CSV table of C-alpha atoms and ligand atoms in Angstrom, one decimal:
chain,number,residue,atom,x,y,z
A,1211,MET,CA,-0.1,21.8,-17.1
A,1212,LYS,CA,3.2,22.1,-15.2
A,1213,ILE,CA,3.3,22.8,-11.5
A,1214,LYS,CA,6.0,25.3,-10.5
A,1215,ASP,CA,5.5,25.1,-6.7
A,1216,ILE,CA,3.2,23.8,-4.0
A,1217,GLN,CA,2.8,25.5,-0.6
A,1218,VAL,CA,1.1,24.1,2.4
A,1219,LEU,CA,0.1,25.9,5.6
A,1220,LYS,CA,-1.8,25.2,8.8
A,1221,ASN,CA,-5.4,26.3,8.9
A,1222,LEU,CA,-8.3,25.9,11.3
A,1223,SER,CA,-11.5,24.0,10.5
A,1224,SER,CA,-15.0,25.0,11.7
A,1225,GLN,CA,-14.5,22.8,14.8
A,1226,GLY,CA,-11.2,24.6,15.5
A,1227,ASN,CA,-9.2,21.6,14.4
A,1228,GLU,CA,-6.0,21.9,12.5
A,1229,THR,CA,-6.2,21.2,8.8
A,1230,ILE,CA,-4.1,22.1,5.7
A,1231,LYS,CA,-4.4,24.9,3.2
A,1232,THR,CA,-2.6,23.8,0.0
A,1233,THR,CA,-1.7,26.2,-2.8
A,1234,ILE,CA,-0.7,25.1,-6.3
A,1235,PHE,CA,1.3,27.5,-8.5
A,1236,LEU,CA,1.4,26.7,-12.2
A,1237,GLU,CA,4.2,27.6,-14.5
A,1238,ASP,CA,1.7,29.7,-16.5
A,1239,GLY,CA,1.1,32.0,-13.5
A,1240,ARG,CA,-2.2,30.6,-12.4
A,1241,GLN,CA,-2.7,29.5,-8.8
A,1242,GLU,CA,-5.4,28.2,-6.5
A,1243,SER,CA,-5.7,27.1,-2.8
A,1244,ILE,CA,-7.8,24.5,-1.1
A,1245,VAL,CA,-8.6,24.1,2.6
A,1246,VAL,CA,-9.7,20.5,3.2
A,1247,PRO,CA,-12.6,19.6,5.4
A,1248,ALA,CA,-13.0,16.5,7.6
A,1249,GLY,CA,-15.9,14.3,8.9
A,1250,ILE,CA,-17.2,14.2,12.4
A,1251,SER,CA,-19.1,11.0,11.9
A,1252,ALA,CA,-16.6,9.7,9.3
A,1253,GLY,CA,-17.2,6.3,7.7
A,1254,LYS,CA,-14.7,3.6,8.5
A,1255,TYR,CA,-14.0,2.9,4.8
A,1256,GLU,CA,-13.1,6.5,3.9
A,1257,ALA,CA,-9.7,7.5,2.7
A,1258,LYS,CA,-7.7,8.0,5.9
A,1259,ASN,CA,-6.6,11.4,6.9
A,1260,VAL,CA,-3.2,12.0,8.6
A,1261,SER,CA,-2.6,14.7,11.2
A,1262,CYS,CA,-2.1,18.3,9.9
A,1263,ASP,CA,1.7,18.2,10.7
A,1264,GLU,CA,2.0,14.9,8.9
A,1265,ALA,CA,0.1,16.2,5.9
A,1266,ILE,CA,2.4,19.2,5.8
A,1267,LYS,CA,5.4,16.9,6.0
A,1268,GLN,CA,4.1,14.6,3.3
A,1269,THR,CA,3.4,17.5,1.0
A,1270,GLU,CA,6.9,18.9,1.5
A,1271,THR,CA,8.5,15.5,1.0
A,1272,ILE,CA,6.7,14.6,-2.3
A,1273,LYS,CA,6.4,18.0,-3.9
A,1274,ASN,CA,9.6,17.8,-5.9
A,1275,ASP,CA,8.2,14.7,-7.6
A,1276,LEU,CA,5.3,16.8,-8.9
A,1277,LEU,CA,7.2,19.8,-10.3
A,1278,ASN,CA,7.9,20.4,-14.0
A,1279,ILE,CA,5.8,17.5,-15.3
A,1280,ASP,CA,3.0,18.2,-17.8
A,1281,TRP,CA,0.0,16.8,-15.8
A,1282,THR,CA,-3.6,16.2,-16.6
A,1283,GLN,CA,-6.0,15.7,-13.7
A,1284,GLU,CA,-5.9,12.0,-14.3
A,1285,SER,CA,-2.2,11.6,-14.5
A,1286,LEU,CA,-1.6,13.8,-11.4
A,1287,ASP,CA,-4.2,11.8,-9.4
A,1288,THR,CA,-2.7,8.5,-10.5
A,1289,LYS,CA,0.6,9.7,-9.2
A,1290,LEU,CA,-0.9,10.9,-5.9
A,1291,VAL,CA,-2.5,7.5,-5.4
A,1292,SER,CA,0.8,5.8,-6.0
A,1293,LEU,CA,2.5,7.9,-3.4
A,1294,ASN,CA,0.2,6.5,-0.7
A,1295,LEU,CA,-0.5,9.8,1.0
A,1296,GLY,CA,-3.1,10.7,3.7
A,1297,GLY,CA,-6.6,11.4,2.1
A,1298,ASN,CA,-6.3,15.1,3.2
A,1299,THR,CA,-2.7,15.5,1.7
A,1300,SER,CA,-3.8,14.0,-1.5
A,1301,LEU,CA,-7.2,15.7,-1.9
A,1302,ALA,CA,-5.8,19.1,-1.2
A,1303,ILE,CA,-3.3,18.8,-4.1
A,1304,SER,CA,-5.8,17.1,-6.4
A,1305,ALA,CA,-8.6,19.6,-5.7
A,1306,ALA,CA,-6.4,22.7,-6.0
A,1307,PHE,CA,-5.3,21.5,-9.4
A,1308,TRP,CA,-8.9,20.9,-10.4
A,1309,LYS,CA,-10.0,24.3,-9.2
A,1310,ILE,CA,-7.5,26.1,-11.5
A,1311,ASN,CA,-9.4,24.7,-14.5
A,1312,ASN,CA,-12.9,24.9,-13.0
A,1313,VAL,CA,-15.3,26.2,-15.5
A,1314,GLU,CA,-17.9,27.5,-13.0
A,1315,ARG,CA,-15.3,29.7,-11.3
A,1316,ASN,CA,-13.7,31.0,-14.4
A,1317,ASN,CA,-16.3,31.0,-17.2
A,1318,ALA,CA,-19.9,31.2,-17.9
A,1319,LYS,CA,-22.7,30.8,-15.3
A,1320,PRO,CA,-24.1,27.3,-15.0
A,1321,GLN,CA,-27.4,26.5,-16.6
A,1322,LYS,CA,-28.7,24.1,-14.0
A,1323,PHE,CA,-28.5,24.0,-10.2
A,1324,PRO,CA,-29.1,21.1,-7.9
A,1325,LYS,CA,-31.9,20.9,-5.5
A,1326,LEU,CA,-31.0,21.9,-1.9
A,1327,LEU,CA,-31.4,19.7,1.1
A,1328,MET,CA,-31.8,22.4,3.7
A,1329,LEU,CA,-30.8,21.3,7.1
A,1330,LEU,CA,-33.3,22.4,9.8
A,1331,PHE,CA,-32.4,20.2,12.8
A,1332,GLU,CA,-29.3,18.2,13.8
A,1333,GLY,CA,-28.5,15.6,16.4
A,1334,GLY,CA,-26.3,12.5,17.0
A,1335,LYS,CA,-22.6,13.4,16.8
A,1336,HIS,CA,-23.5,16.8,15.4
A,1337,GLY,CA,-25.7,18.2,18.1
A,1338,ASN,CA,-28.0,17.3,21.0
A,1339,PRO,CA,-27.7,13.5,21.3
A,1340,ASN,CA,-31.4,13.2,22.4
A,1341,LEU,CA,-32.0,13.5,18.7
A,1342,THR,CA,-30.7,10.2,17.5
A,1343,ILE,CA,-31.2,11.1,13.9
A,1344,GLN,CA,-28.2,13.1,12.8
A,1345,GLU,CA,-29.8,15.4,10.2
A,1346,PHE,CA,-33.4,16.5,9.5
A,1347,MET,CA,-33.5,18.3,6.1
A,1348,ILE,CA,-36.2,19.5,3.7
A,1349,VAL,CA,-36.0,19.6,0.0
A,1350,GLU,CA,-36.0,23.0,-1.7
A,1351,GLU,CA,-36.0,24.0,-5.4
A,1352,SER,CA,-34.9,27.7,-4.8
A,1353,LEU,CA,-32.3,29.3,-2.6
A,1354,GLU,CA,-34.6,32.1,-1.7
A,1355,LYS,CA,-37.3,29.7,-0.4
A,1356,ALA,CA,-34.7,27.6,1.4
A,1357,ILE,CA,-33.4,30.6,3.3
A,1358,SER,CA,-36.8,31.9,4.1
A,1359,ASP,CA,-38.0,28.5,5.4
A,1360,PHE,CA,-34.9,28.2,7.6
A,1361,LYS,CA,-35.7,31.6,9.1
A,1362,LYS,CA,-39.4,30.6,9.5
A,1363,MET,CA,-38.3,27.7,11.6
A,1364,LYS,CA,-36.0,29.9,13.6
A,1365,GLN,CA,-38.8,32.4,14.3
A,1366,TYR,CA,-41.1,29.5,15.4
A,1367,LEU,CA,-38.5,28.4,18.0
A,1368,VAL,CA,-38.0,32.0,19.2
A,1369,ASP,CA,-41.8,32.5,19.5
A,1370,GLN,CA,-42.2,29.3,21.4
A,1371,LYS,CA,-39.3,30.2,23.6
A,1372,ILE,CA,-37.6,26.8,22.8
A,1373,GLU,CA,-34.0,26.9,23.9
A,1374,THR,CA,-31.7,25.6,21.2
A,1375,THR,CA,-28.1,25.2,20.3
A,1376,VAL,CA,-26.7,25.2,16.8
A,1377,GLY,CA,-25.3,21.9,15.6
A,1378,ALA,CA,-22.0,21.3,13.7
A,1379,GLU,CA,-23.6,22.0,10.3
A,1380,GLY,CA,-25.7,25.0,11.3
A,1381,GLY,CA,-29.0,23.2,12.1
A,1382,PHE,CA,-31.1,23.8,15.2
A,1383,SER,CA,-30.6,21.3,18.1
A,1384,PRO,CA,-33.2,22.0,20.8
A,1385,LEU,CA,-32.2,20.4,24.1
A,1386,SER,CA,-35.8,19.5,25.0
A,1387,PHE,CA,-36.6,17.8,21.6
A,1388,ASN,CA,-36.4,14.2,20.5
A,1389,ASN,CA,-36.8,12.7,17.0
A,1390,ASN,CA,-40.6,12.7,17.2
A,1391,SER,CA,-41.0,16.3,18.4
A,1392,VAL,CA,-38.6,17.5,15.6
A,1393,LEU,CA,-40.6,15.7,12.9
A,1394,SER,CA,-44.0,16.9,14.2
A,1395,THR,CA,-42.7,20.4,14.4
A,1396,ILE,CA,-41.5,20.3,10.8
A,1397,LYS,CA,-44.9,18.8,9.8
A,1398,THR,CA,-46.7,21.6,11.7
A,1399,ILE,CA,-44.7,24.5,10.1
A,1400,PHE,CA,-44.3,22.9,6.6
A,1401,PRO,CA,-47.3,20.5,6.1
A,1402,ASP,CA,-46.5,19.6,2.5
A,1403,VAL,CA,-42.7,19.7,2.5
A,1404,ARG,CA,-40.7,16.6,1.6
A,1405,ILE,CA,-38.4,15.5,4.5
A,1406,ALA,CA,-34.9,14.0,4.1
A,1407,LEU,CA,-33.2,12.2,7.1
A,1408,ASP,CA,-29.6,11.1,7.7
A,1409,THR,CA,-29.5,8.5,10.5
A,1410,ALA,CA,-25.8,8.0,10.0
A,1411,GLY,CA,-26.3,4.2,10.5
A,1412,SER,CA,-27.1,4.7,14.2
A,1413,PHE,CA,-30.9,5.1,14.4
A,1414,ARG,CA,-32.3,3.9,17.7
A,1415,GLN,CA,-36.0,3.1,17.5
A,1416,GLU,CA,-37.8,5.2,20.0
A,1417,THR,CA,-41.5,5.0,19.7
A,1418,LEU,CA,-41.4,5.0,15.9
A,1419,GLY,CA,-39.5,2.6,13.6
A,1420,TYR,CA,-38.7,3.3,10.0
A,1421,LYS,CA,-42.0,2.1,8.6
A,1422,GLU,CA,-44.0,4.3,11.0
A,1423,LEU,CA,-41.6,7.3,10.2
A,1424,ILE,CA,-42.2,6.8,6.5
A,1425,ASP,CA,-45.9,6.3,6.9
A,1426,ASN,CA,-46.5,9.2,9.3
A,1427,TYR,CA,-44.3,11.8,7.8
A,1428,ASN,CA,-43.5,12.9,4.3
A,1429,ILE,CA,-40.1,11.2,4.2
A,1430,PHE,CA,-38.7,11.0,0.7
A,1431,TYR,CA,-35.0,10.4,1.5
A,1432,LEU,CA,-33.2,8.2,4.1
A,1433,GLU,CA,-29.4,8.3,4.3
A,1434,ASP,CA,-27.5,5.4,5.9
A,1435,PRO,CA,-30.5,3.7,7.5
A,1436,PHE,CA,-28.2,1.0,8.8
A,1437,SER,CA,-24.5,0.6,9.6
A,1438,ASP,CA,-22.0,0.0,6.8
A,1439,GLU,CA,-21.8,-3.8,7.5
A,1440,ASP,CA,-25.6,-4.5,7.8
A,1441,TRP,CA,-26.1,-5.6,4.2
A,1442,GLU,CA,-29.0,-7.8,5.0
A,1443,LYS,CA,-30.9,-5.1,6.8
A,1444,TRP,CA,-30.1,-2.7,3.9
A,1445,SER,CA,-31.4,-5.2,1.5
A,1446,ASP,CA,-34.7,-5.9,3.3
A,1447,PHE,CA,-35.2,-2.2,3.6
A,1448,TYR,CA,-34.6,-1.6,-0.1
A,1449,ASN,CA,-37.0,-4.3,-1.0
A,1450,GLN,CA,-39.6,-2.7,1.1
A,1451,PHE,CA,-39.1,1.0,0.3
A,1452,GLY,CA,-36.8,1.2,-2.8
A,1453,GLN,CA,-39.7,2.2,-5.0
A,1454,LYS,CA,-41.0,4.8,-2.7
A,1455,ILE,CA,-38.1,6.8,-1.3
A,1456,LEU,CA,-34.5,7.6,-2.0
A,1457,ILE,CA,-32.2,5.2,-0.1
A,1458,VAL,CA,-28.9,6.9,0.1
A,1459,GLY,CA,-25.4,5.5,0.8
A,1460,ASP,CA,-22.9,7.7,2.6
A,1461,ASP,CA,-20.8,5.8,5.2
A,1462,LEU,CA,-21.9,2.7,3.3
A,1463,THR,CA,-20.4,3.8,0.0
A,1464,VAL,CA,-17.8,6.4,1.0
A,1465,THR,CA,-17.4,7.8,-2.6
A,1466,SER,CA,-15.5,4.6,-3.4
A,1467,PRO,CA,-16.2,2.9,-6.8
A,1468,THR,CA,-15.6,-0.4,-5.1
A,1469,ARG,CA,-18.1,0.2,-2.3
A,1470,ILE,CA,-20.7,1.7,-4.7
A,1471,GLN,CA,-20.3,-1.4,-7.0
A,1472,LYS,CA,-20.9,-3.7,-4.0
A,1473,ALA,CA,-24.0,-1.7,-3.0
A,1474,LEU,CA,-25.3,-1.9,-6.6
A,1475,GLU,CA,-24.7,-5.7,-6.8
A,1476,LYS,CA,-26.5,-6.1,-3.5
A,1477,LYS,CA,-29.3,-3.8,-4.7
A,1478,VAL,CA,-29.5,-1.7,-1.5
A,1479,ILE,CA,-29.3,2.0,-2.8
A,1480,ASN,CA,-30.9,4.2,-5.4
A,1481,ALA,CA,-28.9,7.3,-4.5
A,1482,VAL,CA,-25.4,8.1,-3.3
A,1483,ILE,CA,-23.5,10.8,-1.3
A,1484,ILE,CA,-20.4,12.2,-3.0
A,1485,LYS,CA,-17.7,13.7,-0.7
A,1486,PRO,CA,-14.4,14.1,-2.5
A,1487,ASN,CA,-12.4,13.8,0.7
A,1488,GLN,CA,-13.9,10.4,1.4
A,1489,ASN,CA,-12.2,9.3,-1.9
A,1490,GLY,CA,-8.9,11.3,-1.7
A,1491,THR,CA,-8.7,12.5,-5.4
A,1492,ILE,CA,-10.9,14.3,-7.8
A,1493,SER,CA,-10.4,11.7,-10.5
A,1494,GLY,CA,-11.4,9.0,-8.1
A,1495,THR,CA,-14.5,11.0,-7.1
A,1496,PHE,CA,-15.5,11.4,-10.8
A,1497,GLU,CA,-15.1,7.7,-11.2
A,1498,ALA,CA,-17.5,7.2,-8.4
A,1499,ILE,CA,-19.9,9.7,-10.0
A,1500,LYS,CA,-19.7,8.0,-13.4
A,1501,LEU,CA,-20.5,4.6,-11.9
A,1502,ALA,CA,-23.4,6.1,-10.0
A,1503,ARG,CA,-24.8,7.8,-13.1
A,1504,GLU,CA,-24.4,4.7,-15.3
A,1505,ASN,CA,-26.6,2.9,-12.8
A,1506,GLU,CA,-29.1,5.7,-12.4
A,1507,LEU,CA,-28.3,6.5,-8.9
A,1508,LYS,CA,-29.3,10.0,-7.7
A,1509,ILE,CA,-26.2,12.0,-6.8
A,1510,ILE,CA,-25.9,14.2,-3.7
A,1511,VAL,CA,-22.8,16.2,-3.3
A,1512,SER,CA,-22.1,17.1,0.3
A,1513,HIS,CA,-20.0,19.3,2.6
A,1514,ARG,CA,-18.5,17.7,5.8
A,1515,GLY,CA,-19.4,18.0,9.5
A,1516,ASP,CA,-16.0,19.6,10.2
A,1517,ASP,CA,-15.8,21.9,7.2
A,1518,THR,CA,-13.9,25.0,6.4
A,1519,ASP,CA,-14.6,28.5,4.9
A,1520,ASP,CA,-13.6,27.2,1.5
A,1521,ASP,CA,-16.4,27.1,-1.0
A,1522,TRP,CA,-14.9,25.0,-3.8
A,1523,ILE,CA,-17.3,22.1,-3.1
A,1524,VAL,CA,-20.1,24.3,-4.5
A,1525,ASP,CA,-18.3,24.7,-7.8
A,1526,PHE,CA,-17.6,21.0,-7.8
A,1527,ALA,CA,-21.3,20.1,-7.1
A,1528,VAL,CA,-22.5,22.3,-9.9
A,1529,HIS,CA,-19.8,21.1,-12.3
A,1530,ALA,CA,-20.7,17.4,-11.4
A,1531,GLN,CA,-24.4,18.3,-12.1
A,1532,ALA,CA,-25.4,16.9,-8.7
A,1533,ASP,CA,-29.2,16.1,-8.3
A,1534,TYR,CA,-29.0,17.4,-4.7
A,1535,VAL,CA,-26.6,19.2,-2.5
A,1536,LYS,CA,-26.1,19.3,1.3
A,1537,PHE,CA,-24.5,22.5,2.6
A,1538,GLY,CA,-26.1,22.7,6.1
A,1539,GLY,CA,-28.3,25.3,7.8
A,1540,VAL,CA,-28.2,29.0,7.1
A,1541,ASP,CA,-26.0,29.6,10.1
A,1542,ARG,CA,-22.3,29.4,10.8
A,1543,GLY,CA,-19.8,31.1,8.5
A,1544,GLU,CA,-18.5,28.0,6.8
A,1545,ARG,CA,-22.1,27.0,5.7
A,1546,ILE,CA,-23.0,30.6,4.7
A,1547,ALA,CA,-19.8,30.6,2.5
A,1548,LYS,CA,-21.4,27.8,0.4
A,1549,TYR,CA,-24.8,29.6,0.0
A,1550,ASN,CA,-22.9,32.8,-0.9
A,1551,ARG,CA,-21.1,30.9,-3.6
A,1552,LEU,CA,-24.4,29.6,-5.0
A,1553,LEU,CA,-25.6,33.2,-5.1
A,1554,GLU,CA,-22.5,34.3,-6.9
A,1555,LEU,CA,-23.0,31.5,-9.5
A,1556,GLY,CA,-26.5,32.8,-10.1
A,1557,MET,CA,-28.8,30.6,-8.1
A,1558,HIS,CA,-31.9,32.3,-6.8
B,2617,PGA,P1,-19.7,14.0,8.7
B,2617,PGA,O1,-21.3,13.8,8.6
B,2617,PGA,O2,-19.2,14.9,7.6
B,2617,PGA,O3,-19.5,14.6,10.0
B,2617,PGA,O4,-19.1,12.6,8.5
B,2617,PGA,C1,-22.1,14.2,7.6
B,2617,PGA,C2,-22.9,13.1,7.1
B,2617,PGA,O5,-22.9,12.0,7.7
B,2617,PGA,O6,-23.6,13.3,6.1
B,2618,ZN,ZN1,-24.3,11.0,6.1
């Protein structure tokens, strides 16, 4: 496929930050755009973004190198990597190219949808810092049920007159709550639901440590229980709980085949977060997914804290046959955009 032109414009993210919107025009007349997201609690090993102005400059500078060549996704991505661009510059081009051929968007409805990790409460860098756990999610098999559970939680907070803000990803973030009150509220409203937590490597033990959390609540998933350098703690934790719950790498593994390989060798994860912008290209992201699949890791495709109205990540997740997805709470337009896309694709 030959690229005829690439345009890049300034856009605003969900946090009001500048990001880029990149459009690829093919010689055959097709075109697609991507608006790239960013992390709020980004891992230190992620592909590094450059400023919006710099990303625009990079795109303008290299675009002539990409025109009139018959690219495949792989050859384009190899070229992008060789140009040493910012992660945002590179992913925007790579993902816009991928989107043009995306079967979910253009063709038949998918057969199988991932399970949803519905975000109910949010803390850490995403909300009220009294909640040291960044994300409290519940697992849902259907979109309808997920939406109705989110609303049920909202109604409970309204009925109890609990003042709350909305976090970066659309979860509730009540000012008077701490980790324990969130967990006991979830347990009260949804006694049998399975709970997923992202501690983003910065869990501070309050009254409960991980063992007590897992014993007292129906925790089936823990993301980044320790920082991305604490291999020994990860390893001890995996030995203790690896048979019982999903132990998920995000900042630890940053959608990098090298980091995922290291985590596999050290035997510390049985599931992995996939965020294409942590990697920087679509082919690199698929390489990470392939490695994860070959090693029987569960795959969770995720949005970002500082996301955009773009919904392409939904098509990507369905195409990649993710086991789970994280698209936030049912609040804030950029999160709703993802749920709307799931509806359009036929998920109920
Ligand atoms: P981020 O956080 O996108 O703000 O980095 C989300 C997560 O840690 O899962
Ligand atoms: Zn995370």
